[in-house]
XYZ file of C-alpha atoms in Angstrom:
81
model
C 0.264 -13.194 17.347
C 0.913 -13.209 21.163
C -1.623 -11.289 22.901
C 1.799 -9.737 25.008
C 3.306 -8.499 21.177
C 0.643 -6.858 20.566
C 0.445 -5.121 23.537
C 3.660 -3.698 23.534
C 3.396 -2.639 19.766
C 0.322 -0.998 21.056
C 2.462 1.109 23.953
C 5.538 1.904 21.206
C 2.597 3.214 19.211
C 1.034 5.258 21.969
C 4.522 6.757 23.175
C 5.990 7.614 19.493
C 3.135 7.465 16.652
C 1.374 10.665 16.757
C -1.843 10.584 17.186
C -2.062 6.753 17.077
C -5.460 6.861 18.384
C -7.431 8.187 15.322
C -5.045 6.833 12.879
C -7.485 4.786 10.208
C -5.742 1.167 11.293
C -6.776 1.817 14.351
C -10.214 2.334 13.267
C -9.982 -0.861 11.031
C -8.533 -2.708 13.989
C -12.076 -1.712 15.998
C -14.117 -2.902 12.337
C -12.856 -6.089 12.610
C -12.650 -6.556 16.022
C -16.694 -6.113 15.925
C -17.018 -8.543 13.365
C -15.727 -10.763 14.943
C -17.860 -11.012 17.572
C -21.242 -10.474 15.274
C -21.555 -7.394 16.384
C -22.469 -5.326 12.701
C -25.707 -5.797 10.982
C -25.707 -8.322 7.750
C -27.115 -4.840 6.019
C -23.655 -2.628 7.546
C -21.767 -0.997 4.762
C -18.867 -1.534 7.628
C -19.234 -5.400 6.938
C -19.766 -5.438 3.420
C -16.686 -3.311 2.760
C -14.459 -5.816 5.486
C -16.316 -8.949 3.400
C -15.290 -7.141 0.047
C -11.422 -6.857 1.547
C -10.852 -9.969 3.566
C -12.135 -13.588 3.239
C -12.753 -13.915 7.283
C -11.639 -12.031 9.999
C -8.982 -13.804 11.269
C -6.972 -12.815 7.635
C -7.609 -9.047 8.385
C -6.708 -9.375 11.630
C -3.557 -10.741 10.939
C -2.975 -7.851 7.833
C -4.145 -4.899 10.582
C -1.071 -7.368 12.950
C 1.341 -6.991 10.031
C 0.906 -3.242 9.398
C 1.522 -2.477 13.144
C 4.359 -4.505 13.224
C 5.267 -2.277 10.220
C 5.009 0.680 11.999
C 6.453 -0.398 15.091
C 9.506 -1.858 13.499
C 10.274 1.564 11.822
C 9.760 3.612 15.211
C 11.843 1.661 17.108
C 14.393 1.689 14.142
C 14.314 5.478 14.183
C 14.621 5.743 17.788
C 17.881 3.939 18.193
C 19.368 6.253 15.447
């Protein structure tokens, strides 16, 4: 994943996806970011949930990235029509 691609995807979501900032996907991405930076306490329910769903922070961020690509791809296709 390239940082510029990620920024372009976020820009597309900002422009064409209603309420993108309150989307559960972005809340999940924020929690994963905190996990990657060791900002979550070990007994945090968020950390326990993330560890039950993903083997590592990199696996989690990869899954979120795939979802963002799917959303932005469908929005771009819709916009062209």
